Amino acid sequence: MWQSSPPGSIYDYIRVASFSIGPDGLVEQWSRRAAGLFGMTSDEVVGRDPVEAFMPAELRPDARRRVGEILDGKEWTGLVPFRIPGEDAVRGLAEIYVMPSETETGERAALCIVVDVRALRRIETDLAASQAIFGQSPFGFVLFGTDFTVVRANKRFATVFGGEADDHRGRTVDDYLARPEAERLAGTLKRVLETGDAVTDLQLVGTPPGSQGRRHWSMNLYRVHSGSGRPVGIAGLATDVTQRHIAAREAASARRNLALLNEASARIGNSLDLETTARELLDVAVPGFCDLASVDLFQGLLTGEEASPGSWGRYHQESGSGSAELRRVAHASAVSDALPGVLPAARSGGAGSAGDTGPPALGAVHRYPFHSPCAVALRSGRAEDVPGDERGFVHSTLAVPMVAHDIVVGLVQFSRTKGSEPFGERDRALATELAARAAVCIDNARLYRREHERALILQRSLLPPGDPEAAGLDIACRYLPGNTATEVGGDWFDVIELPGHRTALVVGDVMGRGLRAAVAMGELRTAVRTLALLDLEPAEVLSALDEVARGLGTPGGGERSDGFGAGGGSQWPSRAAHKSREADLSEVYLATCVYAVYDPVTRRCTFANAGHLPPVVAEPGEPALLLDVPPGMPLGVGGEPFEEVEVELREGSLLALYTDGLVESRDHPLDEGLDAFRQALTEPSQQLEDVCDHVLRTLDTRHGEDDIALLMARIQGLAPDAVGDWRLPRELRSVGRARELARAQLTAWDLDELVDTTELLVSELVTNALRYGEGEIRLRLLRDRTLVCEVWDAGLVQPRRRRARDTDEGGRGLQLVGLLSAAWGSRRTPRGKTVWFELGLPDGEPAAELSVEQLLSMY
């Protein structure tokens, strides 16, 4: 079978060439390889004496004699130096094999086979070096073919995986490694062969034949090419790094333990709240130290019983009920959100109520069986090992008592799941230290627990109840009260519904702490709601609120504006200066506030700011930005007007209002906190509640130093088909036209039950606009949770409801509007006024008819 020699064959390496000599001693045929070897084309050589063409002058006599012998029929093999034409020096050495031949006429001729001796020497050297490196290497050396089977392996490789080196020919990675590791190595081999990119320090784990221990190897892979550059395989150099891995793991464990202790010192005990301290302990331990953890505290400690601390841990051995009652106050899991409290059950000696088969839920009150490891740990004050659960999910658990001043206040369990290393003695010591640090903080926290709970009740009573709702907005909010000692703060937020389905969003912060700040906050919040219902512009609301704040207290000496707008390197006032408790401000109420009014029809939001932090807006696909709203002076300073900024927000945008506790702490400046806040809003498309939780988890709020108020709103806007908007000329027939438009729109919205009432009230408002207003009339219907009708005109005179006299033929229109609508009112606009009324959407029940007394009240 004829087959062409592929590039990179052995003939390419040894550079074999041929030519023939005729009966006359001249070159008769000249191959292309000969041309490449000697550097002369066939046109330059054919017909010439080879001795004259290639041999140096001093060797020509002997060469001619040799040629003569060859033409006489004698075979000859030898080394012949040759020169490149045009060069005087000898350039090469060729090994020539001369075979006598005959022409068709029987004359003597010769065929010459030529090999470049230099190429042969290089091949011999390369083979010797390759054999030495491959065979004598102290590392495992293996060569994979292009089909990813082993072509060759050295002795070191064979000593690890058994047999002789030749026994490994034809094997695949599946013969050496378990499936996951084998698939990973196979994928890497394929990538190296395809791309030519070498891979260094590929970490592999496996168990050699006849060995019980797992070994770690570091493998370097690179593609091997032929002389012509064709890939012929992949070479691999493997080094056993098991000992290095063990040493690195032990060093990493020691560093981790030191880091955990350092982190515990910084993070545990930052609050005087029992549950918060327990969660801080778990935040440190999971996942840095363990995969699962839980904290149980004695029920007597949590309920504030006046009994001595030692009585919390009494064990009811006589009744056989086991330990005293404990409550699960915290748990954490780094394995799965669906398994937050997976720990060994009580019957097997772990967490759980007596008689239960699973761990107690968060907040559950339970006991440990008297002879369980957990109960033993609580009695003895020493850490105990807990057997793994029956499902095999948790394989190592430590039950560590929380001991403070020789008093056991609770129990913490640290667990590791399959795939993690079991706890050792070093881990036991670390777990005991972590539990002891948390126990001291919890023992301190119980001294303040009752007073703080009372303060918290007062503080939360001043905030709006329930989840706020607003047209065109999806709203989520968070309020985290500071828990430094027993003091309450003055942060507040509010969501106020305004006419026309508009919404006012408010966030404020009274400077200072304590009950006075909370009372001032409540008064300002009430004032904001009152001013908002007057439907004033945002800047007007803040101006009026400034007057309210100035009237709440009297200066106690010094300039009231001290500490505002000074230094700090930021355009926003330093909150550290705001919240100082200096004597000259002890009787002065100062507060910051941002007030925004959102219109869902236009998706425009108008902002006014009184010394507060700027709102943040995150539009879909864009980074979050701080809105450029002039901060103004804080409320209570007085003397400076407030400016308004109107911003159009895109559908799906996220608007965030917040207080300084979210972005500022003693550990970092305000600007860094603002940048971190904006970075935390890079995924505004998530559920709004999840966004709030993500922000609070991501930001280093140092919770407990200050209150945190966060109000977020996702811009939705009213759908175009939920708005009917028309302009009517100032003429009498516009009244009938307005009724027709309202009837048609309500019919399109399937609100036939409201047609008659709406027509009547629209007619009254449009008639009033024609009679008492000015300029063009605008009619707008809005459908959301309720139906709102607005009539705009350019007149500045506000309508006033009055009681018509018995003899009056008119003057009862607004009385009728008030009786038939759920609410009505009027507000000023930049170019006139708007009169509106609101109707509830049908709920399937028949509409209530006006009573006789209501009808007679109009007369």
Coordinates of C-alpha atoms in Angstrom, one line a residue, residues 202-427:
L202 CA -2.6 21.2 38.3
Q203 CA -3.6 19.8 41.7
L204 CA -4.9 16.2 41.7
V205 CA -6.0 13.9 44.5
G206 CA -6.1 10.2 44.4
T207 CA -5.3 6.9 46.1
P208 CA -2.4 4.8 44.7
P209 CA -2.9 1.0 44.4
G210 CA -2.3 -0.7 47.6
S211 CA -2.5 2.5 49.7
Q212 CA -5.1 3.6 52.1
G213 CA -4.2 7.3 52.3
R214 CA -5.1 10.0 49.8
R215 CA -2.2 11.5 48.0
H216 CA -1.9 15.0 46.4
W217 CA 0.0 15.5 43.2
S218 CA 1.0 18.7 41.4
M219 CA 1.1 18.1 37.6
N220 CA 2.6 20.2 34.8
L221 CA 1.3 19.5 31.3
Y222 CA 2.6 20.7 27.9
R223 CA 2.1 19.8 24.3
V224 CA 4.9 17.9 22.5
H225 CA 5.6 18.6 18.8
S226 CA 7.4 16.9 15.9
G227 CA 10.2 18.6 14.1
S228 CA 7.7 20.1 11.7
G229 CA 5.5 21.5 14.5
R230 CA 2.9 18.8 14.3
P231 CA 1.4 17.9 17.8
V232 CA 2.3 14.4 18.7
G233 CA 1.2 14.2 22.4
I234 CA 1.2 15.7 25.8
A235 CA 4.0 15.4 28.3
G236 CA 3.2 15.4 32.0
L237 CA 5.5 15.9 35.0
A238 CA 3.9 14.9 38.4
T239 CA 5.3 15.7 41.8
D240 CA 4.0 14.2 45.1
V241 CA 3.1 17.3 47.3
T242 CA 1.2 15.4 50.0
Q243 CA 3.5 16.5 52.8
R244 CA 3.6 20.0 51.6
H245 CA -0.2 20.0 51.4
I246 CA -0.4 18.7 55.0
A247 CA 2.0 21.3 56.2
A248 CA 0.2 24.1 54.4
R249 CA -3.1 22.9 55.8
E250 CA -1.8 22.9 59.3
A251 CA -0.3 26.4 58.8
A252 CA -3.5 27.6 57.3
S253 CA -5.5 26.1 60.2
A254 CA -3.3 28.0 62.7
R255 CA -3.6 31.2 60.8
R256 CA -7.3 30.7 60.5
N257 CA -7.7 30.2 64.3
L258 CA -5.7 33.3 65.0
A259 CA -7.7 35.2 62.5
L260 CA -10.9 33.9 64.0
L261 CA -9.9 35.0 67.5
N262 CA -9.0 38.4 66.2
E263 CA -12.3 38.6 64.4
A264 CA -14.1 37.5 67.4
S265 CA -12.6 40.2 69.5
A266 CA -13.7 42.8 67.0
R267 CA -17.2 41.5 66.1
I268 CA -18.6 39.7 69.2
G269 CA -20.0 42.0 71.9
N270 CA -20.6 45.1 69.8
S271 CA -24.2 45.3 71.2
L272 CA -25.9 44.8 74.4
D273 CA -28.6 42.5 72.9
L274 CA -28.5 38.8 73.7
E275 CA -29.7 37.5 70.3
T276 CA -27.4 39.9 68.4
T277 CA -24.4 38.7 70.4
A278 CA -25.3 35.1 69.7
R279 CA -25.6 35.9 66.0
E280 CA -22.3 37.7 66.1
L281 CA -20.7 34.6 67.4
L282 CA -22.1 32.5 64.6
D283 CA -21.1 35.1 62.0
V284 CA -17.6 34.6 63.1
A285 CA -17.7 30.8 63.3
V286 CA -19.7 30.0 60.1
P287 CA -18.2 29.3 57.6
G288 CA -14.7 30.1 58.9
F289 CA -14.6 27.5 61.6
C290 CA -17.5 25.1 61.0
D291 CA -20.4 24.5 58.5
L292 CA -23.3 24.6 60.9
A293 CA -23.7 26.2 64.4
S294 CA -26.5 27.0 66.9
V295 CA -26.7 28.9 70.2
D296 CA -29.1 28.0 73.0
L297 CA -29.5 30.3 76.0
F298 CA -31.2 29.4 79.3
Q299 CA -34.9 30.5 79.3
G300 CA -34.5 32.1 82.7
L301 CA -31.8 34.5 81.3
L302 CA -34.0 35.5 78.4
T303 CA -37.1 36.1 80.4
G304 CA -35.3 38.2 82.9
E305 CA -36.1 36.1 86.0
E306 CA -34.9 37.6 89.2
A307 CA -33.5 34.3 90.4
S308 CA -29.7 34.0 90.8
P309 CA -27.9 33.2 87.5
G310 CA -26.9 29.8 88.9
S311 CA -30.5 28.7 89.1
W312 CA -31.0 29.0 85.3
G313 CA -29.0 25.8 84.8
R314 CA -30.6 23.6 87.5
Y315 CA -31.1 20.1 86.2
H316 CA -34.3 18.2 87.1
Q317 CA -32.7 14.9 87.7
E318 CA -35.4 13.9 90.1
S319 CA -38.1 14.2 87.4
G320 CA -35.9 12.8 84.7
S321 CA -36.6 15.8 82.4
G322 CA -32.9 16.5 81.8
S323 CA -31.5 20.0 81.6
A324 CA -33.3 23.3 82.4
E325 CA -35.2 24.9 79.7
L326 CA -33.2 26.5 76.9
R327 CA -34.3 28.6 73.9
R328 CA -32.7 28.3 70.4
V329 CA -31.8 32.0 69.8
A330 CA -29.5 31.7 66.7
H331 CA -28.4 29.2 64.1
A332 CA -26.3 29.5 60.9
S333 CA -25.5 27.3 58.0
A334 CA -22.9 27.6 55.2
V335 CA -24.2 24.4 53.5
S336 CA -27.7 25.2 52.4
D337 CA -30.3 27.8 53.1
A338 CA -32.8 25.0 53.3
L339 CA -30.9 23.4 56.2
P340 CA -30.2 26.2 58.6
G341 CA -30.3 24.2 61.7
V342 CA -29.3 20.7 60.8
L343 CA -27.7 19.3 63.9
P344 CA -27.7 15.9 65.6
A345 CA -31.1 15.2 67.3
A346 CA -31.6 15.0 71.0
R347 CA -32.2 11.3 71.2
S348 CA -28.7 10.8 69.8
G349 CA -27.2 13.2 72.2
G350 CA -27.6 16.5 70.2
A351 CA -29.9 19.4 69.9
G352 CA -33.7 19.0 70.2
S353 CA -36.5 18.8 72.7
A354 CA -36.8 15.6 74.8
G355 CA -38.7 13.1 72.7
D356 CA -38.2 15.0 69.5
T357 CA -36.4 13.4 66.5
G358 CA -35.0 16.6 65.0
P359 CA -33.3 19.9 66.1
P360 CA -35.4 22.6 67.7
A361 CA -36.5 25.5 65.5
L362 CA -35.3 29.0 65.9
G363 CA -37.0 30.4 69.0
A364 CA -38.2 27.0 70.3
V365 CA -37.9 26.2 74.0
H366 CA -36.5 22.7 74.7
R367 CA -34.5 20.5 77.1
Y368 CA -31.6 18.2 76.6
P369 CA -31.9 14.6 77.9
F370 CA -30.0 14.2 81.2
H371 CA -27.3 11.8 79.9
S372 CA -26.9 13.5 76.5
P373 CA -23.5 15.0 75.7
C374 CA -25.1 18.5 75.6
A375 CA -26.5 18.1 79.1
V376 CA -23.2 16.8 80.3
A377 CA -21.4 19.8 78.8
L378 CA -23.8 22.2 80.6
R379 CA -23.3 20.4 83.9
S380 CA -19.5 20.1 83.7
G381 CA -18.7 23.3 82.0
R382 CA -16.4 21.4 79.5
A383 CA -16.8 20.8 75.7
E384 CA -18.2 17.4 74.7
D385 CA -18.1 15.5 71.4
V386 CA -21.6 14.7 69.9
P387 CA -22.1 11.7 67.7
G388 CA -23.0 12.4 64.1
D389 CA -26.6 12.2 62.8
E390 CA -28.1 9.1 61.4
R391 CA -28.3 10.5 57.9
G392 CA -24.6 10.9 57.8
F393 CA -24.9 14.6 56.8
V394 CA -23.1 15.9 60.0
H395 CA -20.1 13.8 61.0
S396 CA -18.4 15.9 63.7
T397 CA -20.0 18.2 66.4
L398 CA -18.7 19.9 69.5
A399 CA -21.1 21.0 72.3
V400 CA -19.4 23.8 74.1
P401 CA -20.9 25.4 77.2
M402 CA -20.9 29.3 77.3
V403 CA -19.2 30.1 80.7
A404 CA -18.9 33.6 82.0
H405 CA -17.6 34.3 85.5
D406 CA -18.0 30.7 86.4
I407 CA -21.7 30.8 85.3
V408 CA -23.0 28.7 82.4
V409 CA -25.4 30.9 80.4
G410 CA -26.0 28.6 77.5
L411 CA -24.6 26.2 74.9
V412 CA -23.2 26.6 71.4
Q413 CA -22.8 23.7 69.0
F414 CA -20.3 23.7 66.2
S415 CA -20.8 21.1 63.4
R416 CA -18.9 20.0 60.3
T417 CA -20.5 18.1 57.5
K418 CA -19.2 15.4 55.2
G419 CA -16.2 16.6 53.2
S420 CA -14.8 18.8 56.0
E421 CA -12.2 17.6 58.5
P422 CA -13.4 16.5 61.9
F423 CA -12.6 18.6 64.9
G424 CA -9.2 18.2 66.6
E425 CA -7.8 19.3 69.9
R426 CA -6.7 22.6 68.5
D427 CA -10.3 23.1 67.2

